PDB file of N, CA, C and O in Angstrom, chain B, residues numbered from 101:
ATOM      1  N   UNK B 101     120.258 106.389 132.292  1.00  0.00           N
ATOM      2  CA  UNK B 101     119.247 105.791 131.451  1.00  0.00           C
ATOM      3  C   UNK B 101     119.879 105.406 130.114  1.00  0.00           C
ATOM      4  O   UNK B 101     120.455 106.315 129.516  1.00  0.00           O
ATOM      5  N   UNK B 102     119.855 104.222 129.573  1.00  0.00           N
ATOM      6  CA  UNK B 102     120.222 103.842 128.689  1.00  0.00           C
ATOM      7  C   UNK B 102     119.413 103.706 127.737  1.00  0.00           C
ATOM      8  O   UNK B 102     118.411 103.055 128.032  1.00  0.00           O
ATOM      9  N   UNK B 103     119.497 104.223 126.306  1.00  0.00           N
ATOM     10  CA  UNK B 103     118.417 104.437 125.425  1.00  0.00           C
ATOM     11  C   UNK B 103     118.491 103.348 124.059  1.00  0.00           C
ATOM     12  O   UNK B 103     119.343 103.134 123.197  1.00  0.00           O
ATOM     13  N   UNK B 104     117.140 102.799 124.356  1.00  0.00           N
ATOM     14  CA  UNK B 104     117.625 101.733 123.116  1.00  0.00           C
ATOM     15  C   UNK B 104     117.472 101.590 121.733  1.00  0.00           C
ATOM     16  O   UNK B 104     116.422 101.827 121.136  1.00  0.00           O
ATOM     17  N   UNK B 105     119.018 101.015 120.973  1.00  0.00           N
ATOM     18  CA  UNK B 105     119.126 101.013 119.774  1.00  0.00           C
ATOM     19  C   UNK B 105     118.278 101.307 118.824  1.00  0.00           C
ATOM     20  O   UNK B 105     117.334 100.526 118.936  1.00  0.00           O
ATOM     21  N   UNK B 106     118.070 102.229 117.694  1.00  0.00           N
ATOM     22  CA  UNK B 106     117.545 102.161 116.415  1.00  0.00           C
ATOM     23  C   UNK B 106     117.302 101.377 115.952  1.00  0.00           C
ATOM     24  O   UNK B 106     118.208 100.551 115.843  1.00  0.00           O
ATOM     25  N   UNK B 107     115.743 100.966 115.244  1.00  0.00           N
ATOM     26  CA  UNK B 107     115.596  99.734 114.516  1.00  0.00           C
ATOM     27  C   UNK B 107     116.028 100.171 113.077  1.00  0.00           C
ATOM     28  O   UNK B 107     116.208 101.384 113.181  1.00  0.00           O
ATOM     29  N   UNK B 108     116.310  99.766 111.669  1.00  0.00           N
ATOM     30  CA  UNK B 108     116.901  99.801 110.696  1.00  0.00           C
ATOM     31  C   UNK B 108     115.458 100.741 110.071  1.00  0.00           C
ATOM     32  O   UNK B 108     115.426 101.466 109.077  1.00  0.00           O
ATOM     33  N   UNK B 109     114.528 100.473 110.881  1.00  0.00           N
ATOM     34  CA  UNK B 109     113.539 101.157 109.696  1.00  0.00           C
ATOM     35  C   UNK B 109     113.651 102.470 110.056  1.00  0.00           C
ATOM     36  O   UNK B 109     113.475 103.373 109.238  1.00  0.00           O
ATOM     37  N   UNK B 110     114.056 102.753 111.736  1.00  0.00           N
ATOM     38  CA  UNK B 110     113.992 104.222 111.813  1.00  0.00           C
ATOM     39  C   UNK B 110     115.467 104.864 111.555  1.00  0.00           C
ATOM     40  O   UNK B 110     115.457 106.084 111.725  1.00  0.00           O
ATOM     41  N   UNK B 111     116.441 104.451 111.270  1.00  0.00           N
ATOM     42  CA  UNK B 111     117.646 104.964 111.027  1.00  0.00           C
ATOM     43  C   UNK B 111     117.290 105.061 109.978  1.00  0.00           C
ATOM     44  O   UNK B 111     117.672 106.182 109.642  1.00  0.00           O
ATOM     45  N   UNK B 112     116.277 104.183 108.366  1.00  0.00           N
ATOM     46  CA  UNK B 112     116.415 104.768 107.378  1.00  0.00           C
ATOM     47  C   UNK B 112     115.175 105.956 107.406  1.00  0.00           C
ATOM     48  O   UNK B 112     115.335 106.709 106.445  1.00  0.00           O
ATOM     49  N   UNK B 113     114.274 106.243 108.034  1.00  0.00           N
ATOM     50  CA  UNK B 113     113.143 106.998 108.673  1.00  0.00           C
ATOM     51  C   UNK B 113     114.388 108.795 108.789  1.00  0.00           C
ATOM     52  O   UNK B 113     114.292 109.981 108.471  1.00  0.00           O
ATOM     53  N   UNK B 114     115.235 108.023 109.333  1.00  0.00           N
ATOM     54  CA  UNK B 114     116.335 109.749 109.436  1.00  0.00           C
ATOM     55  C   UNK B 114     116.844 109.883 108.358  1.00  0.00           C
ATOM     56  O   UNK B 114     116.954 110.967 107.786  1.00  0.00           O
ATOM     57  N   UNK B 115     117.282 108.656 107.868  1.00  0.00           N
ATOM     58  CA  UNK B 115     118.204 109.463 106.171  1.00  0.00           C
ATOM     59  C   UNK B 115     116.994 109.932 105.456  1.00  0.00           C
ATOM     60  O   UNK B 115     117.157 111.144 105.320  1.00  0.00           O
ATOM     61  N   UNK B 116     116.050 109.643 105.019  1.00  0.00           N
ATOM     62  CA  UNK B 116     114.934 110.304 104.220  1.00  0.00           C
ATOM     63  C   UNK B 116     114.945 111.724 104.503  1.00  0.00           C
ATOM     64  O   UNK B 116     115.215 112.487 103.576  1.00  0.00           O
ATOM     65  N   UNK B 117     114.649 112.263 105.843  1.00  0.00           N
ATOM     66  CA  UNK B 117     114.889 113.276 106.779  1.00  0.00           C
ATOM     67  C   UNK B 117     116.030 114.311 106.167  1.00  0.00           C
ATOM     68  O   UNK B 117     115.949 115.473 105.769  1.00  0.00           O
ATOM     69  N   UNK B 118     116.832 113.627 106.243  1.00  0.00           N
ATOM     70  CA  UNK B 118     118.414 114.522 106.092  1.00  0.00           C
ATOM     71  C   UNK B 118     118.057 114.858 104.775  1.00  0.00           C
ATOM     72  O   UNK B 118     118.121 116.027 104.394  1.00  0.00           O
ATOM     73  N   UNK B 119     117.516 113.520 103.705  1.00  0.00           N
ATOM     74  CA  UNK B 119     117.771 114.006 102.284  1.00  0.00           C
ATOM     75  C   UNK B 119     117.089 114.676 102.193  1.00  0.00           C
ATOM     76  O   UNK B 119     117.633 115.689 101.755  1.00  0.00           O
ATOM     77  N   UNK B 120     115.505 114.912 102.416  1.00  0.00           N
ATOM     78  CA  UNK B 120     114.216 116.325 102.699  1.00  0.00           C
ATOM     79  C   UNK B 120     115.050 117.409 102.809  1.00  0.00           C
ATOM     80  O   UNK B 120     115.287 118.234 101.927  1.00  0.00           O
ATOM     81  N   UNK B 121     115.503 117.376 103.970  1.00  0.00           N
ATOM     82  CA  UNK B 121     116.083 118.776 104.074  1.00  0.00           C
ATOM     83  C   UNK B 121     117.320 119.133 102.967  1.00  0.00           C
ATOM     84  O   UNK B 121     117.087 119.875 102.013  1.00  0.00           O
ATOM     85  N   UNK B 122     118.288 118.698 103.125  1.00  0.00           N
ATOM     86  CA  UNK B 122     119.493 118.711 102.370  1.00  0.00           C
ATOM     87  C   UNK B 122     118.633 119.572 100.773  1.00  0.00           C
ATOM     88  O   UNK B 122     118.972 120.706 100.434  1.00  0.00           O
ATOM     89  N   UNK B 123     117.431 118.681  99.918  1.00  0.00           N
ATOM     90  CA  UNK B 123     117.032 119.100  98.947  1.00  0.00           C
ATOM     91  C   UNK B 123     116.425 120.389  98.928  1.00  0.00           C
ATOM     92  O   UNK B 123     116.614 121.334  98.162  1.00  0.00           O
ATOM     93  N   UNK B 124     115.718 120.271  99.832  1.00  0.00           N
ATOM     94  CA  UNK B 124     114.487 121.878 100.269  1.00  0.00           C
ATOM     95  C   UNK B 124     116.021 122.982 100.950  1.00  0.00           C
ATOM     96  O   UNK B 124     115.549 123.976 101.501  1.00  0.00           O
ATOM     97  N   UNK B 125     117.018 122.981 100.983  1.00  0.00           N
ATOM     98  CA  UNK B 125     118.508 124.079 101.062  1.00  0.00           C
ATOM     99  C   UNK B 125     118.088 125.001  99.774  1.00  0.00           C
ATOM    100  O   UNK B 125     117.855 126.203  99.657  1.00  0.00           O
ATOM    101  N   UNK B 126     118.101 123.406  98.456  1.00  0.00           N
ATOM    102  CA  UNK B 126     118.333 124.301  96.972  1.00  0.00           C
ATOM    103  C   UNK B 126     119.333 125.472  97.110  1.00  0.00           C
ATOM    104  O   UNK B 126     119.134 126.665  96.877  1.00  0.00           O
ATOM    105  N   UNK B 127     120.638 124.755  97.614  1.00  0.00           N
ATOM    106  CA  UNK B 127     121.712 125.547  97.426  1.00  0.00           C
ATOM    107  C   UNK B 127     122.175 126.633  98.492  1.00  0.00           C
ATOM    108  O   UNK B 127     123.335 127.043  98.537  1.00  0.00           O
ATOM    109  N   UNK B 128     121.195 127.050  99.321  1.00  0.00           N
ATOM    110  CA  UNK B 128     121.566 127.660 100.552  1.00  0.00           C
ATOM    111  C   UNK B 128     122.431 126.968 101.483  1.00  0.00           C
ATOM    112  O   UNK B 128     122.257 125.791 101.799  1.00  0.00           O
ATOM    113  N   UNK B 129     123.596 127.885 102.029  1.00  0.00           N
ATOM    114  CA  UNK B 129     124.315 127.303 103.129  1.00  0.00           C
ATOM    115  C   UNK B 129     123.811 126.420 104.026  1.00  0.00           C
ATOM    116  O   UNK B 129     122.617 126.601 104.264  1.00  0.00           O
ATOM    117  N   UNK B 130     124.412 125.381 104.693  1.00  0.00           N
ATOM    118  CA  UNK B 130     124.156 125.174 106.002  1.00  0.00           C
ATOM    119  C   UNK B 130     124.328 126.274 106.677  1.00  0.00           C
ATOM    120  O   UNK B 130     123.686 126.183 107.724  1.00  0.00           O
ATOM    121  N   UNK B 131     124.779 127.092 106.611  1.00  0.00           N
ATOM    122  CA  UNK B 131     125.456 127.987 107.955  1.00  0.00           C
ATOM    123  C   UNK B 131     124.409 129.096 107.864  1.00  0.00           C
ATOM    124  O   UNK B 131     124.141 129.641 108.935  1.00  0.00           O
ATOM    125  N   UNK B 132     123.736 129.547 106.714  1.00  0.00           N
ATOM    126  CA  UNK B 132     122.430 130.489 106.516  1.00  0.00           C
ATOM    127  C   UNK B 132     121.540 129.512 107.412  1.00  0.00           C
ATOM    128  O   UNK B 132     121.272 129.796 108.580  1.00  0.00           O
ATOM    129  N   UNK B 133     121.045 128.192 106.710  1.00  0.00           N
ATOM    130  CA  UNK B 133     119.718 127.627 107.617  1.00  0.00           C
ATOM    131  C   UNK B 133     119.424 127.290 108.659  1.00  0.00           C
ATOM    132  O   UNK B 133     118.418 127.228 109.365  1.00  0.00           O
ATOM    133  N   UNK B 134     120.944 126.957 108.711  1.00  0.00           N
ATOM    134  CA  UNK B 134     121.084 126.140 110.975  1.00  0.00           C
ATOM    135  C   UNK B 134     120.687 128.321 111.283  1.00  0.00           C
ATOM    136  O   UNK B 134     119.527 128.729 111.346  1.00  0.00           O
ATOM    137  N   UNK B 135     121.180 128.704 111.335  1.00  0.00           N
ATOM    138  CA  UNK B 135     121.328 130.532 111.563  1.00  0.00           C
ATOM    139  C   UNK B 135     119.754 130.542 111.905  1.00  0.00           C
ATOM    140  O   UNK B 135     119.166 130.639 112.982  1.00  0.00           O
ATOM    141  N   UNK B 136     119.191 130.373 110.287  1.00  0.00           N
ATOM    142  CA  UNK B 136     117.976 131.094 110.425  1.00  0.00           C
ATOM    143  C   UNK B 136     116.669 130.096 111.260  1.00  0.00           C
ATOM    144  O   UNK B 136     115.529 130.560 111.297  1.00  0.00           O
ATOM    145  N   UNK B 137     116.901 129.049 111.746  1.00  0.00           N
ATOM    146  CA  UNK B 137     116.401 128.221 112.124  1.00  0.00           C
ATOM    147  C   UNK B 137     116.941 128.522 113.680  1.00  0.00           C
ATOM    148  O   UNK B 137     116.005 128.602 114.475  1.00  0.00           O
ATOM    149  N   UNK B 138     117.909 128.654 114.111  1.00  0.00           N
ATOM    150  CA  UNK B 138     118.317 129.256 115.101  1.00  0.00           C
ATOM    151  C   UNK B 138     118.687 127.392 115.806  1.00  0.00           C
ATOM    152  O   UNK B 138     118.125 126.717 116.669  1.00  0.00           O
ATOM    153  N   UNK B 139     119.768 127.164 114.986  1.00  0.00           N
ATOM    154  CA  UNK B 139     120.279 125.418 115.577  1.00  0.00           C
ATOM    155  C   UNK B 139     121.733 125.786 114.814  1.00  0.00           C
ATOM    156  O   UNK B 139     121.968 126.581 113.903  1.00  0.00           O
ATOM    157  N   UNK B 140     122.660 124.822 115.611  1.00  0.00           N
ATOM    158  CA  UNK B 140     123.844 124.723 115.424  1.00  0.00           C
ATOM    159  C   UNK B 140     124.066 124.117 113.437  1.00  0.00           C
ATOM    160  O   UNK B 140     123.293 123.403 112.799  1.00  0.00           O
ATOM    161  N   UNK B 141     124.968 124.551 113.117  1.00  0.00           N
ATOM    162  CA  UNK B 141     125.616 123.791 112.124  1.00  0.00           C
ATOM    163  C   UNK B 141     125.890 122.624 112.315  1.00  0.00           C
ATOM    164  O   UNK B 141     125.703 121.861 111.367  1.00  0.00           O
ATOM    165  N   UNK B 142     126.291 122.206 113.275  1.00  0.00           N
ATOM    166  CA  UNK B 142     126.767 120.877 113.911  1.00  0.00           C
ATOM    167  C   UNK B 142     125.543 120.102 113.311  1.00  0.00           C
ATOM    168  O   UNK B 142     125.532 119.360 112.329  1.00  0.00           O
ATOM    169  N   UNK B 143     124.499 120.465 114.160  1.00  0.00           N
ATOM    170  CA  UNK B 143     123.386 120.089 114.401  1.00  0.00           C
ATOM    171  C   UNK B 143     122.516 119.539 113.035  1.00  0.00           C
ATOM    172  O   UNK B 143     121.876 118.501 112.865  1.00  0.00           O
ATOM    173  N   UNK B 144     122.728 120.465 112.323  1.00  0.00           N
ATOM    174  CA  UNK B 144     122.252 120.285 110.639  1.00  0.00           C
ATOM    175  C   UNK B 144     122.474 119.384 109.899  1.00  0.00           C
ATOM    176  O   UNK B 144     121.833 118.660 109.138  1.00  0.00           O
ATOM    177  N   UNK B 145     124.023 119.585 110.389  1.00  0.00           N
ATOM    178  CA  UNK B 145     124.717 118.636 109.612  1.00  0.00           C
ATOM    179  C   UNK B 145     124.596 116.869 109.873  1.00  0.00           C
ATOM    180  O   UNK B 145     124.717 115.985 109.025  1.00  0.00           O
ATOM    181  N   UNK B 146     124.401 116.773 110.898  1.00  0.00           N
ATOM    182  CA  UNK B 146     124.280 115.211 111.517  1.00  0.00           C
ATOM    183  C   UNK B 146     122.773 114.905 111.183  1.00  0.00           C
ATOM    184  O   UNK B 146     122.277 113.796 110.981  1.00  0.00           O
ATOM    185  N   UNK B 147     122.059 116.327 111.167  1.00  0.00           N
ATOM    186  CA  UNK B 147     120.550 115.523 110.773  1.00  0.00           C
ATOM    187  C   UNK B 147     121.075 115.461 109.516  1.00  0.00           C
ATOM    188  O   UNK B 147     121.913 114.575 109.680  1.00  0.00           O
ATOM    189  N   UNK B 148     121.151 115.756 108.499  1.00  0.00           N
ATOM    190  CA  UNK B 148     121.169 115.896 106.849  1.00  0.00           C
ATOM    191  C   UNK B 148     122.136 114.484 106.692  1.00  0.00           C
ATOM    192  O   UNK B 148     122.074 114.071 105.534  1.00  0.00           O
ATOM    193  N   UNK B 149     123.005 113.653 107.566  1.00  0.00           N
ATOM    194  CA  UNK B 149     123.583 112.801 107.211  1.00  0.00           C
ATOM    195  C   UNK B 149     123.247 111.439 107.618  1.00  0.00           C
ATOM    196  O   UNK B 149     123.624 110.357 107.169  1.00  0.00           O
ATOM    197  N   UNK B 150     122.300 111.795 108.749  1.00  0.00           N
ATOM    198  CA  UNK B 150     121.586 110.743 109.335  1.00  0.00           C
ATOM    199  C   UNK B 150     122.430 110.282 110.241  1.00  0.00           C
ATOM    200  O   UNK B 150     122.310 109.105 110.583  1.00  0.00           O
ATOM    201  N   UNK B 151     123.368 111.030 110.770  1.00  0.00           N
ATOM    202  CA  UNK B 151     123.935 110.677 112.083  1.00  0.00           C
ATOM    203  C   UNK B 151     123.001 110.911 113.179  1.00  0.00           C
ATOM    204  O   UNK B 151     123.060 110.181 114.169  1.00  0.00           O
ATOM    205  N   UNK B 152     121.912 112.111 113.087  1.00  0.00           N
ATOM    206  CA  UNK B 152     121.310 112.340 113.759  1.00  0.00           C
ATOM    207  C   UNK B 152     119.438 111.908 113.605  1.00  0.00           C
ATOM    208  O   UNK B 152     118.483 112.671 113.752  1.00  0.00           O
ATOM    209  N   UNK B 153     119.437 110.543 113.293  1.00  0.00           N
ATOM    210  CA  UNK B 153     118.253 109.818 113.342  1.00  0.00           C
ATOM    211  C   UNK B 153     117.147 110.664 113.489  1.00  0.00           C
ATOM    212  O   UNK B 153     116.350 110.941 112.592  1.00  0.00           O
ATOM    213  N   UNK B 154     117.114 111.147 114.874  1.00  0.00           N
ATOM    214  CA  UNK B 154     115.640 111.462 115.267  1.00  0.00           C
ATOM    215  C   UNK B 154     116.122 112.956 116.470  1.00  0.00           C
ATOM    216  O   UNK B 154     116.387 112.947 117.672  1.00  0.00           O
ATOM    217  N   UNK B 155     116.070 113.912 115.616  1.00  0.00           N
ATOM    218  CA  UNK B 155     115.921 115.130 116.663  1.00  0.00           C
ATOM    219  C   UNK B 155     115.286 115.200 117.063  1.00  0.00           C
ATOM    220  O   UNK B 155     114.395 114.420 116.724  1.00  0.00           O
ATOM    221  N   UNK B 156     115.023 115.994 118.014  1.00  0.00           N
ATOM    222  CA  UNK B 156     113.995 117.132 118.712  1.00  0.00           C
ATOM    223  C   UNK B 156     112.844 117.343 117.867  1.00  0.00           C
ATOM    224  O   UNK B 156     113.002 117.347 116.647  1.00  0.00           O
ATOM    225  N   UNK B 157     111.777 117.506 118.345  1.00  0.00           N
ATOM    226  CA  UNK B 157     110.718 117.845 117.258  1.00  0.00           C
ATOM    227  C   UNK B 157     111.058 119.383 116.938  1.00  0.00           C
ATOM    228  O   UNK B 157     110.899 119.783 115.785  1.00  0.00           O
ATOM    229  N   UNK B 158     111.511 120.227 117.915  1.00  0.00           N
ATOM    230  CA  UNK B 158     111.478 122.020 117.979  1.00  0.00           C
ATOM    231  C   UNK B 158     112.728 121.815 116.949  1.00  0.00           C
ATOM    232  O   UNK B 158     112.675 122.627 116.026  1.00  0.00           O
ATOM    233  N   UNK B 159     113.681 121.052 116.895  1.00  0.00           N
ATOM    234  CA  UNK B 159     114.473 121.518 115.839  1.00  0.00           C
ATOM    235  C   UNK B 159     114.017 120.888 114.833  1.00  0.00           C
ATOM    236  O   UNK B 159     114.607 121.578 114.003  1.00  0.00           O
ATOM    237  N   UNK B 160     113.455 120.146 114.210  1.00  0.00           N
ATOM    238  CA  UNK B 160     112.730 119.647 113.079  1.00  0.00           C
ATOM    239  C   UNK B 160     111.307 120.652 112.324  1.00  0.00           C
ATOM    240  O   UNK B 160     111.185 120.586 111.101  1.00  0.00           O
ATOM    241  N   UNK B 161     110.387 121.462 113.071  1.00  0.00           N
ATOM    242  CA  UNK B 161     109.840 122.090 112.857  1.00  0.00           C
ATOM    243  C   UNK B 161     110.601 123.327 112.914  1.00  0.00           C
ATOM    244  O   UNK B 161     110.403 123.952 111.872  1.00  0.00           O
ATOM    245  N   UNK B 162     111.323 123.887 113.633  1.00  0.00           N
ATOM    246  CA  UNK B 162     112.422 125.212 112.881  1.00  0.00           C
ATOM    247  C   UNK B 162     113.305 125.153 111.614  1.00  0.00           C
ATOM    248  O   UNK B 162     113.382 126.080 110.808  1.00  0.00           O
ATOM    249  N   UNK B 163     113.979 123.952 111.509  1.00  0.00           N
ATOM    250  CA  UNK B 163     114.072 123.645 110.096  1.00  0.00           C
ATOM    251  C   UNK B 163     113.310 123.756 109.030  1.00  0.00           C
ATOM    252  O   UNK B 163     113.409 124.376 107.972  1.00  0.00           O
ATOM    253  N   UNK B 164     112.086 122.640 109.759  1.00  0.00           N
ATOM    254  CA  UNK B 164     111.093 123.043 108.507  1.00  0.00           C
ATOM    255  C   UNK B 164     110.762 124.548 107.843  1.00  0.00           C
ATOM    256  O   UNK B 164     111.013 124.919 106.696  1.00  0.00           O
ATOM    257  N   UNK B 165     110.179 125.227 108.828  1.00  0.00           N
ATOM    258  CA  UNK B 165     109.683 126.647 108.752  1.00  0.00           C
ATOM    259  C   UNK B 165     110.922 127.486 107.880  1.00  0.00           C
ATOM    260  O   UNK B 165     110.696 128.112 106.845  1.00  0.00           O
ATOM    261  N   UNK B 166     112.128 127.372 108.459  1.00  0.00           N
ATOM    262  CA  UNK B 166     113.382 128.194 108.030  1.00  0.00           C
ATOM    263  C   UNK B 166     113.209 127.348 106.320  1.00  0.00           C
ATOM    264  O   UNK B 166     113.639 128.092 105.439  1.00  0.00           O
ATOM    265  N   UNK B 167     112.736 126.149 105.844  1.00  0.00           N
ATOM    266  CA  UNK B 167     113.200 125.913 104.528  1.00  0.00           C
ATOM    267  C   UNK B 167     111.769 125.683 103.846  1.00  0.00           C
ATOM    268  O   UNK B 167     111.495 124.789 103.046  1.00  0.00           O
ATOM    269  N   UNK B 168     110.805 126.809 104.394  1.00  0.00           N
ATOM    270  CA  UNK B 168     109.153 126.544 103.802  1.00  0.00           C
ATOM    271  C   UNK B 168     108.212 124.931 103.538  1.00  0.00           C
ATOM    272  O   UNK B 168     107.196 124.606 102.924  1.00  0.00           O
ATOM    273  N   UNK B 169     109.112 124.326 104.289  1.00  0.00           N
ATOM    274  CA  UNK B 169     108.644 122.838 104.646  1.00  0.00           C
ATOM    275  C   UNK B 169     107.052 122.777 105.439  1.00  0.00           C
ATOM    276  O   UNK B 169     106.721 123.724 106.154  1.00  0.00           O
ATOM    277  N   UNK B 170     106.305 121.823 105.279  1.00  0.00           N
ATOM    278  CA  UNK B 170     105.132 122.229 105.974  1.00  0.00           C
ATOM    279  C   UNK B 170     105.114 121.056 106.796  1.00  0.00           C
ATOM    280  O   UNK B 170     105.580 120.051 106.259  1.00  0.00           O
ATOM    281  N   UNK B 171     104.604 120.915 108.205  1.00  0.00           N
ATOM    282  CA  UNK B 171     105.265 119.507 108.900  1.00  0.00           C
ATOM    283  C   UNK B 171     103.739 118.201 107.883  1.00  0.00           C
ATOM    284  O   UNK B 171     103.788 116.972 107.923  1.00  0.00           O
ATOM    285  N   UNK B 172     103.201 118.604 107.519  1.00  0.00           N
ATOM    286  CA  UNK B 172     102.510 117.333 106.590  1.00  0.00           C
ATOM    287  C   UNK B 172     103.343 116.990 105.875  1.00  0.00           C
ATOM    288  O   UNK B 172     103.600 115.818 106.150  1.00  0.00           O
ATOM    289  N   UNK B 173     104.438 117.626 104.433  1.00  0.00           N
ATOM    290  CA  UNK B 173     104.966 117.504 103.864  1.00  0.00           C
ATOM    291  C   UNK B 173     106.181 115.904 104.910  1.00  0.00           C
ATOM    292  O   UNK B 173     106.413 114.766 104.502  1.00  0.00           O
ATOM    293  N   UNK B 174     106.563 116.460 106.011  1.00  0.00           N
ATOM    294  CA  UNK B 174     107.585 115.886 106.717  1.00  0.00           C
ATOM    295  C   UNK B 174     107.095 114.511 107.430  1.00  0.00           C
ATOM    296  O   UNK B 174     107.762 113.555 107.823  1.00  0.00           O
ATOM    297  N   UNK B 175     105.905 114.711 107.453  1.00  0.00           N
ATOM    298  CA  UNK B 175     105.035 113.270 107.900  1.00  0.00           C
ATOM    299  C   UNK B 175     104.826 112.330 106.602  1.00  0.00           C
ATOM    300  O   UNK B 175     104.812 111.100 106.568  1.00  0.00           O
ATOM    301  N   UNK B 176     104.660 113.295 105.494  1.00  0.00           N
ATOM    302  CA  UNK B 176     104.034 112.430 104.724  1.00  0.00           C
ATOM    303  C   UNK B 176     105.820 111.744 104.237  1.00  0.00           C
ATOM    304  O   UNK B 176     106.150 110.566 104.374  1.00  0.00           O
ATOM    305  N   UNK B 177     106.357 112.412 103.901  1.00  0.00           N
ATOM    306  CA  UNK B 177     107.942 112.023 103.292  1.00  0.00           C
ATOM    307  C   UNK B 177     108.725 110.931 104.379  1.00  0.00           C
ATOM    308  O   UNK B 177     109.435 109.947 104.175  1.00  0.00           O
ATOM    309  N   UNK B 178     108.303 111.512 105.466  1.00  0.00           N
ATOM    310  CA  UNK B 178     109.583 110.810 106.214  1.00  0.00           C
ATOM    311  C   UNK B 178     108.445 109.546 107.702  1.00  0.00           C
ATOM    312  O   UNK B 178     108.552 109.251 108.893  1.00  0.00           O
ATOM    313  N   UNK B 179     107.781 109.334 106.885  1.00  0.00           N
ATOM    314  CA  UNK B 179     107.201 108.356 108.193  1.00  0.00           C
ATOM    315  C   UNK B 179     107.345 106.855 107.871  1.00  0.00           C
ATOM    316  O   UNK B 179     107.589 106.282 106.809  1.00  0.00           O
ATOM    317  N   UNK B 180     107.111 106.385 109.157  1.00  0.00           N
ATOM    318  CA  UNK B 180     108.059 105.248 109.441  1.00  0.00           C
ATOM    319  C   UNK B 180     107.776 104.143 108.550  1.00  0.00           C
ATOM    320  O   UNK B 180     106.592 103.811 108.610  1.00  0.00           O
ATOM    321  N   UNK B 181     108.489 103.453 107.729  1.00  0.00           N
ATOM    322  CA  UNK B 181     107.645 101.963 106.762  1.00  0.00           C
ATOM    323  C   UNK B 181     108.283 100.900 107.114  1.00  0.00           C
ATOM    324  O   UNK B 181     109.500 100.727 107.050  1.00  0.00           O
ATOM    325  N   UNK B 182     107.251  99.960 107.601  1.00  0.00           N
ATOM    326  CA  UNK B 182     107.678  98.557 107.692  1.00  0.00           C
ATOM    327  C   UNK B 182     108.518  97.754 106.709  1.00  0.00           C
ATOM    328  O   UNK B 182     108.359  97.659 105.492  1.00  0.00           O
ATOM    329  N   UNK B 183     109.672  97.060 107.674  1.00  0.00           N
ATOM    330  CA  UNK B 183     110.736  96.871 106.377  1.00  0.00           C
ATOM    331  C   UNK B 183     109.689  95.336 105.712  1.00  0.00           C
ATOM    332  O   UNK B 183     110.040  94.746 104.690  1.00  0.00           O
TER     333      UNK B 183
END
C-alpha cells in the first residue's frame, strides 16, 4: 500500500506539533519524556522536528498526558489551516 504524500498544510500541521511539544519539555530531557510517555526517543525526536508529521494518536495523547497537555489544547494549537 502506498501512502499518499503530505499536503504542505499538513507537514506544517506537524511542525506546530513538534514546536507544542518541544515548548511544554520546559527543559526536561527527551529521554525523561519519550520514558515517561513510554515511546522511543527516536520517536520524540522526529515528532518535535517534524520529520514525523502525523503520529499515532496513542503516542500523541501519551505525550500529551506525560507533558500536562490537554488534547483540546492540541486541537486547538495544532489543527489543520487552509493555506
Amino acid at each position: 500500500m502506498v501512502r499518499t504524500p503530505l499536503t504542505p498544510e499538513e507537514r506544517e500541521r506537524g511542525e506546530r506539533l513538534g514546536r507544542l511539544l518541544r515548548e511544554a519539555r520546559q527543559g526536561r530531557s527527551m529521554t525523561e519524556v519519550a520514558a515517561g510517555a513510554g515511546v522511543s526517543v527516536e520517536t520524540l525526536r522526529k515528532i518535535e522536528t517534524g520529520r514525523a508529521p502525523t503520529p499515532a494518536f496513542f503516542t500523541v495523547a501519551a505525550l500529551a498526558r506525560e507533558l500536562g497537555l490537554s488534547m483540546d489544547e492540541l486541537v486547538v494549537h495544532c489543527a489543520l489551516q487552509p493555506a
